[in-house]
XYZ file of C-alpha atoms in Angstrom:
537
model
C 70.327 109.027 87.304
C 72.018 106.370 89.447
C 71.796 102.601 87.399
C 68.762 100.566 88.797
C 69.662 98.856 91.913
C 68.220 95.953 93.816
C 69.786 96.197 97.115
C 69.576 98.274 100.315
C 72.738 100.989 100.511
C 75.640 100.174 103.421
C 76.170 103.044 105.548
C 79.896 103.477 106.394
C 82.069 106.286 107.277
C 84.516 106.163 104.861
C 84.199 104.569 102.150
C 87.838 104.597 100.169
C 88.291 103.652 96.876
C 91.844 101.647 96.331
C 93.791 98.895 97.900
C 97.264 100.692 97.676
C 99.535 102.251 100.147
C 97.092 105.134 100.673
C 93.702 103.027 100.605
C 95.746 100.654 103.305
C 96.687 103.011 105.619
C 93.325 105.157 105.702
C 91.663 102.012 106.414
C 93.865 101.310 109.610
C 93.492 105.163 110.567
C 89.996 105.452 110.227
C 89.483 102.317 112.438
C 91.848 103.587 115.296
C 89.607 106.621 115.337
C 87.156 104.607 115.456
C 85.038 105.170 112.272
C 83.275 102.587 109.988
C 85.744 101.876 106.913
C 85.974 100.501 103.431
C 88.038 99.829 101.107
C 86.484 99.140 97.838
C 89.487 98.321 94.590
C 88.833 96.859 90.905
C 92.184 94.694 91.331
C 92.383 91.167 92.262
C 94.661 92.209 95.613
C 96.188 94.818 97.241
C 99.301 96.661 96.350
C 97.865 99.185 94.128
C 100.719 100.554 91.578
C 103.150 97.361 92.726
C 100.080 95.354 92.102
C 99.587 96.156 88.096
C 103.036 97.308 87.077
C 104.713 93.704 86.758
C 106.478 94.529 83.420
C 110.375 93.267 83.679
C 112.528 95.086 86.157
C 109.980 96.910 87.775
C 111.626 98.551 90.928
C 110.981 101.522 93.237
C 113.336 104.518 92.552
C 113.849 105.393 96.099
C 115.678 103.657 98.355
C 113.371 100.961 100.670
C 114.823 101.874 103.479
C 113.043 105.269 103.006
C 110.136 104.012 100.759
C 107.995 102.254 103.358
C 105.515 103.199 106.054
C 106.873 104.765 109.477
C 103.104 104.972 111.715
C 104.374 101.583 113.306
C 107.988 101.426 114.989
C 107.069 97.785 115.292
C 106.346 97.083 111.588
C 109.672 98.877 110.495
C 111.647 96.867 113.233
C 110.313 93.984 111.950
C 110.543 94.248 108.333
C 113.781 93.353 106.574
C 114.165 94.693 102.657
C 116.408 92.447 100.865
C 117.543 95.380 98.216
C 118.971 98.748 98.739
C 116.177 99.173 96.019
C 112.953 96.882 96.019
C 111.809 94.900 93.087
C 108.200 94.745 92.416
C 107.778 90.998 93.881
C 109.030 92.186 97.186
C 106.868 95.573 97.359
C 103.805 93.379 96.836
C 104.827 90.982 99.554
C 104.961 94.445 101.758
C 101.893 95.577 100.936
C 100.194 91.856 101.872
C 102.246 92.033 104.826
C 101.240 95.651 106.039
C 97.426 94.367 105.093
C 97.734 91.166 107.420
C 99.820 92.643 109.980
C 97.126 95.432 110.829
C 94.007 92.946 110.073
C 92.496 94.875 107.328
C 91.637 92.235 104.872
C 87.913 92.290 106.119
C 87.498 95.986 105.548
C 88.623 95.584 101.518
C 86.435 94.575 98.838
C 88.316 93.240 96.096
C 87.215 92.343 92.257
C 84.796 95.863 92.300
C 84.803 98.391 90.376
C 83.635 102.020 91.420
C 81.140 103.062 88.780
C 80.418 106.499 90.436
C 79.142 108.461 93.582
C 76.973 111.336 93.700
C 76.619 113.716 96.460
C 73.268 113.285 98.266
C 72.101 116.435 99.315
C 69.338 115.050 101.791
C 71.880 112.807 103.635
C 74.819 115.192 103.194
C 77.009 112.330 101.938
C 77.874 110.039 99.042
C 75.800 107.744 97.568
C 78.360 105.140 95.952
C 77.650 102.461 93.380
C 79.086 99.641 91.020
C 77.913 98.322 87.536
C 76.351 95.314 89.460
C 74.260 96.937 91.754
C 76.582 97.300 94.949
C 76.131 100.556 96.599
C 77.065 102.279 100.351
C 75.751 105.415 101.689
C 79.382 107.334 102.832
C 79.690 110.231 104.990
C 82.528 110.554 103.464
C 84.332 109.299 99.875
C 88.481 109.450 99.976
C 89.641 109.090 96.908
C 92.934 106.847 97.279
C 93.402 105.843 93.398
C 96.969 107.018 93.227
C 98.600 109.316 90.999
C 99.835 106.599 88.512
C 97.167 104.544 88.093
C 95.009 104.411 84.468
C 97.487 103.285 81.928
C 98.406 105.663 78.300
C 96.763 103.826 75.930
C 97.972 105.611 72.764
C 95.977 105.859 69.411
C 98.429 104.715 67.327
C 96.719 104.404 64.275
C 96.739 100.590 62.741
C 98.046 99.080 65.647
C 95.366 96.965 65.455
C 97.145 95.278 62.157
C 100.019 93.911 64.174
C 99.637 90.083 64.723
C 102.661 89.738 67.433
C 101.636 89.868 71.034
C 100.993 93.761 72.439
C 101.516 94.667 76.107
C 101.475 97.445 78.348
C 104.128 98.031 81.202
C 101.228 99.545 83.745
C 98.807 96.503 82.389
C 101.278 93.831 82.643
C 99.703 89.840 82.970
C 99.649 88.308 85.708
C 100.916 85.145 84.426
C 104.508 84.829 82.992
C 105.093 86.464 79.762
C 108.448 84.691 78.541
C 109.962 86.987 75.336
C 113.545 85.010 75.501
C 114.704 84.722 71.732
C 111.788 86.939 70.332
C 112.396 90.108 68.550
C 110.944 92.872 70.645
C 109.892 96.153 70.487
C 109.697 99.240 73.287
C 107.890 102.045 72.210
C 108.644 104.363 75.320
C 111.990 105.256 77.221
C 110.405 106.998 80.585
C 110.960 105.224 83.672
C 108.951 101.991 82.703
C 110.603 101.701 79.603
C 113.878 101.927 81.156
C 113.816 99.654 83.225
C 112.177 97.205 80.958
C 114.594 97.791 78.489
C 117.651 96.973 80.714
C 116.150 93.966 81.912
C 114.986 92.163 78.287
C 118.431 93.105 76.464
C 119.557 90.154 78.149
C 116.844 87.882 77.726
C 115.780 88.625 73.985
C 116.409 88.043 70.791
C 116.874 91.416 69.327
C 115.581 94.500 71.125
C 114.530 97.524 69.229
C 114.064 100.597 71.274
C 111.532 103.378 69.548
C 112.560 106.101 71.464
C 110.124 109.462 71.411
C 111.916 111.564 74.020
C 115.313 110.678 75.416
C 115.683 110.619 79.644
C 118.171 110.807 81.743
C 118.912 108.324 84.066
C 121.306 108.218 86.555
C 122.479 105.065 88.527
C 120.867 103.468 91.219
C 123.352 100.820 91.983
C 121.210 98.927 93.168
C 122.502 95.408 95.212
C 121.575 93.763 98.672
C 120.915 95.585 101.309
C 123.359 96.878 103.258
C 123.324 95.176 107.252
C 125.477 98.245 108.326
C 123.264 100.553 106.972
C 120.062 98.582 108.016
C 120.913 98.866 111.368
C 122.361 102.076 111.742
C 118.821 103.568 110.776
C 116.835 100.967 112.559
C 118.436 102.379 115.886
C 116.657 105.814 115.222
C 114.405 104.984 112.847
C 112.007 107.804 113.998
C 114.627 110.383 114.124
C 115.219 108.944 110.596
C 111.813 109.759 109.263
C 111.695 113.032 110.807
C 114.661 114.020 109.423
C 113.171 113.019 105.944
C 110.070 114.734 106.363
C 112.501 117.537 106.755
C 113.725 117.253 103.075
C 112.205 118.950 100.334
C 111.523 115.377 98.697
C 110.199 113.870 101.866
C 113.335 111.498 101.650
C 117.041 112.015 101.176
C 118.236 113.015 104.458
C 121.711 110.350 104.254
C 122.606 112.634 101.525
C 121.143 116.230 102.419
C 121.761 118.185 99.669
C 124.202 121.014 98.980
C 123.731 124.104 99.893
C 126.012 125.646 97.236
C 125.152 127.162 94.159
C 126.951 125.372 91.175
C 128.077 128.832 89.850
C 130.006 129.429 93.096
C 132.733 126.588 92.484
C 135.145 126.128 89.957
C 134.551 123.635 87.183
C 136.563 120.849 88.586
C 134.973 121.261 91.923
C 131.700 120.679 90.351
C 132.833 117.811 88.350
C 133.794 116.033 91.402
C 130.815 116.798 93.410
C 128.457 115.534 90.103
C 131.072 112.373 90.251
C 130.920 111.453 93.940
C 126.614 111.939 93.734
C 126.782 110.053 90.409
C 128.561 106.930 92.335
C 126.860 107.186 94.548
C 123.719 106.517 92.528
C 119.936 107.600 92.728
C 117.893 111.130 93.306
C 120.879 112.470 95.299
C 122.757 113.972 91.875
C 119.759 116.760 91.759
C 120.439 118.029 95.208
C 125.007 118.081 94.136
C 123.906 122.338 94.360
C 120.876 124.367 95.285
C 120.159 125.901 92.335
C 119.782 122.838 89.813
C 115.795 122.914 90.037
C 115.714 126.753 90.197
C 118.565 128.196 87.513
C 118.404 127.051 84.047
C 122.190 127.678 83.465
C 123.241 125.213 86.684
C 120.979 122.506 85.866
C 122.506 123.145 82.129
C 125.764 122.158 83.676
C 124.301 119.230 85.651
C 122.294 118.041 82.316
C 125.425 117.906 80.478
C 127.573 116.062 83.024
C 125.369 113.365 82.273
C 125.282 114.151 78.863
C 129.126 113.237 78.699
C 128.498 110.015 80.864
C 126.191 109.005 77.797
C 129.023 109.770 75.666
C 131.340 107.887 77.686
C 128.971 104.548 77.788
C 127.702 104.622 74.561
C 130.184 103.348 72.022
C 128.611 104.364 68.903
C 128.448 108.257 68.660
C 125.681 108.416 66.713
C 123.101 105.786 69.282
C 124.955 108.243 72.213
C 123.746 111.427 70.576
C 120.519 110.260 69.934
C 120.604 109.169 73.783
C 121.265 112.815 74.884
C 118.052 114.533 75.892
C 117.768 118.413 75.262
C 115.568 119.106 78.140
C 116.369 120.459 81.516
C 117.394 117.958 83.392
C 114.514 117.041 86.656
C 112.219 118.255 83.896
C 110.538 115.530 83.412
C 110.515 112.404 85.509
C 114.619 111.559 86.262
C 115.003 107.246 85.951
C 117.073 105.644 88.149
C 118.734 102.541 87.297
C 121.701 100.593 86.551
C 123.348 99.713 82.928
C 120.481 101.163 80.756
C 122.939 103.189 78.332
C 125.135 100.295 78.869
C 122.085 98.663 76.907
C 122.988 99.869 73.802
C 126.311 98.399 74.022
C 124.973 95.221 73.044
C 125.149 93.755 69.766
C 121.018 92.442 69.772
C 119.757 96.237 71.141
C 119.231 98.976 68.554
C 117.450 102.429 69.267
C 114.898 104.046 66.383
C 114.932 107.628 67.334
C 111.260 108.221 66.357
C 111.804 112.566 66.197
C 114.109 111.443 63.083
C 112.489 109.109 62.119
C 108.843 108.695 63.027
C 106.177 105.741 63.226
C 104.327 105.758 59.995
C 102.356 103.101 60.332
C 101.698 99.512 61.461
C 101.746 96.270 59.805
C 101.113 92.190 60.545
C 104.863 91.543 61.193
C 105.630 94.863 63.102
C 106.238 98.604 62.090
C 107.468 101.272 59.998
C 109.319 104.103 60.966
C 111.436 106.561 58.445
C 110.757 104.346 55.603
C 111.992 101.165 57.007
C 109.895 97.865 58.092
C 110.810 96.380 61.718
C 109.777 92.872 62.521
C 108.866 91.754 65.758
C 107.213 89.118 67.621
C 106.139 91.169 70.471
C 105.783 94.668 71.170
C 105.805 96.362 74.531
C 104.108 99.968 75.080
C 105.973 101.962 77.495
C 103.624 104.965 76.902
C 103.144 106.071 81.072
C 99.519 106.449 82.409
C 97.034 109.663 82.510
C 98.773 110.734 85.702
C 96.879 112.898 88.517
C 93.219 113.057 86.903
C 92.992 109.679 84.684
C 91.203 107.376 86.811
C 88.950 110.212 88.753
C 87.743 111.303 85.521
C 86.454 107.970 84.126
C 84.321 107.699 86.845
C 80.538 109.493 87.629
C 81.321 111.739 90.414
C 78.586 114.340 90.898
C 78.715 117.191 93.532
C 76.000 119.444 94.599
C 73.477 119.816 92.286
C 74.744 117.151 90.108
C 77.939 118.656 89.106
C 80.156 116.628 86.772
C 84.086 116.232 88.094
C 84.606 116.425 83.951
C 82.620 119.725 83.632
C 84.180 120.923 87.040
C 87.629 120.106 85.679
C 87.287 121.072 81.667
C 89.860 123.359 81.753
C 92.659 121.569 84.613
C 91.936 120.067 88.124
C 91.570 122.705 90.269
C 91.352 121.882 94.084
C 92.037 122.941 97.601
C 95.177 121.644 99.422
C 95.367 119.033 96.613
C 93.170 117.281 99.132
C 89.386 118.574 97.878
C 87.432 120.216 95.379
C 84.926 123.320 95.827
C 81.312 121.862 94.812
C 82.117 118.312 96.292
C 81.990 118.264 100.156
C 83.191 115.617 101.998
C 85.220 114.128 99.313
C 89.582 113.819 99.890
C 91.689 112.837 97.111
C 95.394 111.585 98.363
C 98.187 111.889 95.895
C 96.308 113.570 93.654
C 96.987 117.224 91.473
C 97.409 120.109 93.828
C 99.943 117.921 96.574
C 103.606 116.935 96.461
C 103.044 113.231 95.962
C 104.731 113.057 92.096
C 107.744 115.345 94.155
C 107.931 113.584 96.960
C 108.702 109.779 98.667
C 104.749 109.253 97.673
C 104.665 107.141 101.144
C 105.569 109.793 102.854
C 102.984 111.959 101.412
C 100.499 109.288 102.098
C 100.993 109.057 105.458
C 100.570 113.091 105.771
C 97.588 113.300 103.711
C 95.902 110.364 105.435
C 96.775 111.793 108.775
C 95.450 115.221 107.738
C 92.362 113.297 106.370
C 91.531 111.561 109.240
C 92.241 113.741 111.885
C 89.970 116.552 110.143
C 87.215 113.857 110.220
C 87.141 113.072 113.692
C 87.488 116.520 114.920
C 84.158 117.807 112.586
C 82.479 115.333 114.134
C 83.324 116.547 117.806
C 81.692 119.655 116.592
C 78.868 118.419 115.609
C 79.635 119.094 111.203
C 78.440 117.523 108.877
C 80.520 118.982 106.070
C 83.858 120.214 104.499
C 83.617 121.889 101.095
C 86.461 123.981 100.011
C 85.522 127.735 98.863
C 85.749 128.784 95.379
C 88.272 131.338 96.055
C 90.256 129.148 98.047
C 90.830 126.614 95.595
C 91.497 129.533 92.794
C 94.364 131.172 95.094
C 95.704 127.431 95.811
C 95.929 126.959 92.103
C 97.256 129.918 91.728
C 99.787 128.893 94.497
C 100.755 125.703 92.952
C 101.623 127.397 89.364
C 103.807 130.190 91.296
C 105.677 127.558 92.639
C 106.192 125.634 89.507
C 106.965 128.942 87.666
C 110.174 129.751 90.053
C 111.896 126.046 88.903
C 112.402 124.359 85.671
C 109.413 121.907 85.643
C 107.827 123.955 83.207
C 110.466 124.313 80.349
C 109.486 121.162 78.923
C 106.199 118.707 78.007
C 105.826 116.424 80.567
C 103.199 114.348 82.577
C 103.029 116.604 84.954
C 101.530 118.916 82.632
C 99.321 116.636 81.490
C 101.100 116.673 77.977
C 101.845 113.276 77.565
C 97.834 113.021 76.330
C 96.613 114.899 73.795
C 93.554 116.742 74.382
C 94.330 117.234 77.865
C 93.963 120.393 79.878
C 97.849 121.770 80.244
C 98.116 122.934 84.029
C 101.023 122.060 86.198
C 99.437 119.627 88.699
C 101.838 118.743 91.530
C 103.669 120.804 94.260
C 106.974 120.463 94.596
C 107.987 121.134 98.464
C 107.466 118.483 101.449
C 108.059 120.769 104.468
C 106.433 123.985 103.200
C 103.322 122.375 102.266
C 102.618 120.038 105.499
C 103.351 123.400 107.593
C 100.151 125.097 104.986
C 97.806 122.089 105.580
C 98.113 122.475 109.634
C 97.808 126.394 109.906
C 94.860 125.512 107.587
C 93.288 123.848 110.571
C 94.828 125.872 113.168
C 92.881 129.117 111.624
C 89.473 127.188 111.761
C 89.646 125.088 108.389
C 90.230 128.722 106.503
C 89.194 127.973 102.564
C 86.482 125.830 103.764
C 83.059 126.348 104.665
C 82.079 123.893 107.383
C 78.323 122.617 107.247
């Protein structure tokens, strides 16, 4: 039953819930096509991701050159980055920018909260509605929450009995949170926790780093931004992106990767090649040979190059061991930055490896792990989000004949194209399970899907459709597809978020495609056969 309501539903197009990159641009698509638009977003502004993650030294992890929107020669002329890598200050200032540049601040709503949207048979579109009575009668509901958007909130049990101030990386406040001479805590070591760590050993007290599963993290040397550089891609920036959109990642094209296997050289051959990609900082060691992602015994040999860079940072052998992670390397999410094992160099920063020792319980002053009581003042929780399905499955969205996305999804998010779901026409999901946004420059992949999205809109309604549902079948085989994919590399030889296994309870199913090109060639024969895997109403 939909909540009572006391006003009269909006009709719009599209209505498109979140105020990021992808909500932003779908907004300015839809209204070049000429389609009714809105954007609807819980947050106080727009920005999405850059928006909520203000924890200390939050920064993109690909280069801002690359990470930024390439629909408007004009905007990308225009636009200078400051850092080879952007901080989160200047990526919000972007996003403002992009959202006053194009005009789109009167198609947002800001400060509301999508309770749900059910699928109105009668109509043949989305009925759409908030806690406080709001609601809009959409042809169509794109789903532009982002892939990284509902924090982990971890049941630690008795965290309730520490006193000391708690926060989250992907909940950080707003106002300034100022830790210098506190003793602090990081529960977490993935990206967020990386770079939060490397930017409070400076400021703090003492740092204590409870470390569940060690990462790898290569350099990003990171500094201002090159002029040389700046301009040399600003006088072909569109050759630029389509050279990027060539690259498996979406990005990466100044440093196209090698097409060598890493078995085919001899050892010091590949220690040099691992050097000159390691100084040269960022994704760019992964693609030193074409068989890291593919060949468990080359990415062995590019895990333990970095391995012995640990070694070599680290001064204390036992802190560098327990820095070492076991896991293929790519496996889970790589972190780029600069000076995090450096971290541990300094005399106020100590790392708690929790698989020897493990949290056993909470108290007023801080924790306990292994038998021994750690006092803080402030603890920060570096635990990741519900990635791909968190925030779609905390809201009520019903398909035909009231279908539940939770019942639809119990065992894994299965979809069509990564784009929609069999049972719920007219509903698009960008950078959600089933596309390459978690493998790819996620801007990129915005742009694509949005393009896709739009595009298909406006040419169903030249033929007179109503609807778009993706077949059963189709969304099995595509499933199917994304798992055969997965199952050729090493993404699944350990746990990892794209598994879903950073929550417990949660389905395990390998959500994201990895491939760029391959998958942007699948979405247009899609169309060019007639929407195959859809049934068009």
């Amino acid at each position: 039953m939909l909540p009572v309501i006391n006003t009269e539903a909006q009709p719009v197009d599209l209505l498109i819930v979140g105020a990021g990159f992808g909500g932003l641009y779908m907004l300015h698509r839809a209204r070049q096509q000429g389609l009714s638009a809105l954007v609807i977003d819980a947050a106080g502004g727009v920005g999405g991701t850059w928006y909520h993650n203000r924890y200390p030294g939050a920064r993109v992890d690909i280069q801002s050159l690359e990470y930024s929107f390439g629909f408007d020669e004009a905007l990308q002329q225009d636009w200078h980055w400051t850092e080879r890598y952007a901080g989160q200050p200047e990526l919000l200032r972007y996003a403002n920018h992009v959202a006053d540049r194009f005009g789109l601040r009167s198609g947002i709503l800001l400060d509301t909260r999508l309770t749900g949207a059910h699928f109105d048979e009668a109509t043949q579109g989305w009925m759409a509605f908030t806690a406080d009575g709001r609601r809009w009668q959409a042809r169509f509901l794109v789903m532009a929450t982002g892939p990284l958007s509902t924090p982990n909130q971890p049941d630690f049990p008795g965290l309730s009995d520490f006193k000391g101030q708690v926060l989250h990386t992907a909940a950080w406040p707003h106002q300034p949170v100022d830790l210098a001479g506190l003793r602090v805590g990081v529960i977490g070591t993935g990206s967020s926790g990386v770079q939060t760590i490397t930017t409070l050993a400076g400021e703090v007290a003492q740092l204590t780093v409870f470390q569940r599963t060690a990462s790898y993290a290569v350099p990003a040397h990171n500094g201002p931004l090159d002029a040389a550089l700046e301009a040399q891609v600003k006088a072909d920036y569109p050759g630029f992106r389509e050279r990027n959109r060539r690259m498996m990642g979406g990005f990466g094209s100044m440093l196209p990767p090698n097409r060598a296997s890493a078995l085919s050289v001899t050892p010091e051959e590949r220690q040099a090649i691992f050097e000159e990609r390691w100084q040269i900082g960022g994704f760019g060691l992964l693609g030193s040979f074409s068989d890291l992602i593919v060949n468990p015994v080359a990415n062995e040999m590019a895990a333990e190059f970095v391995r012995g860079k640990i070694r070599s940072i680290v001064h204390d052998p036992a802190t560098a061991a327990a820095l070492c992670p076991s896991h293929p390397i790519g496996c889970k999410r790589l972190c780029v930055d600069t000076g995090y094992y450096a971290s541990f160099n300094r005399p106020n920063v100590r790392l708690v490896d929790l698989q020897a020792a493990p949290i056993e319980g909470f108290t007023a002053t801080g924790l306990v792990t292994g038998g021994e009581a750690h006092t803080l003042d402030a603890l920060v929780l570096a635990t990741g989000f519900d990635a791909m399905t968190g925030t779609l499955l905390r809201l009520d969205l019903r398909g035909r004949g009231g279908l539940r996305l939770q019942d639809k999804w119990e065992a894994g998010p299965i979809n069509y194209l990564g784009l929609t779901v069999a049972g719920f026409p007219n509903l698009f999901n960008i950078s959600g399970p089933g596309a390459t946004a978690a493998f790819t420059n996620v801007i990129v992949a915005i742009e694509h899907q949005v393009q896709w999205i739009a595009d298909t809109v406006s040419d169903l309604a030249a033929r007179g459709v109503r609807t778009i549902e993706a077949t059963p079948e189709a969304e099995a085989d595509w499933v199917a597809h994304v798992n055969a994919v997965a199952a050729r590399t090493i993404y699944l030889n350990c746990n990892s978020w794209y598994l879903g296994a950073n929550i417990p309870g949660k389905p395990r199913m390998f959500m994201p495609l990895f491939g760029f090109p391959a998958y942007v060639a699948r979405c247009a024969e899609v169309v060019q056969q007639g929407y195959a895997g859809f049934v068009l109403g």
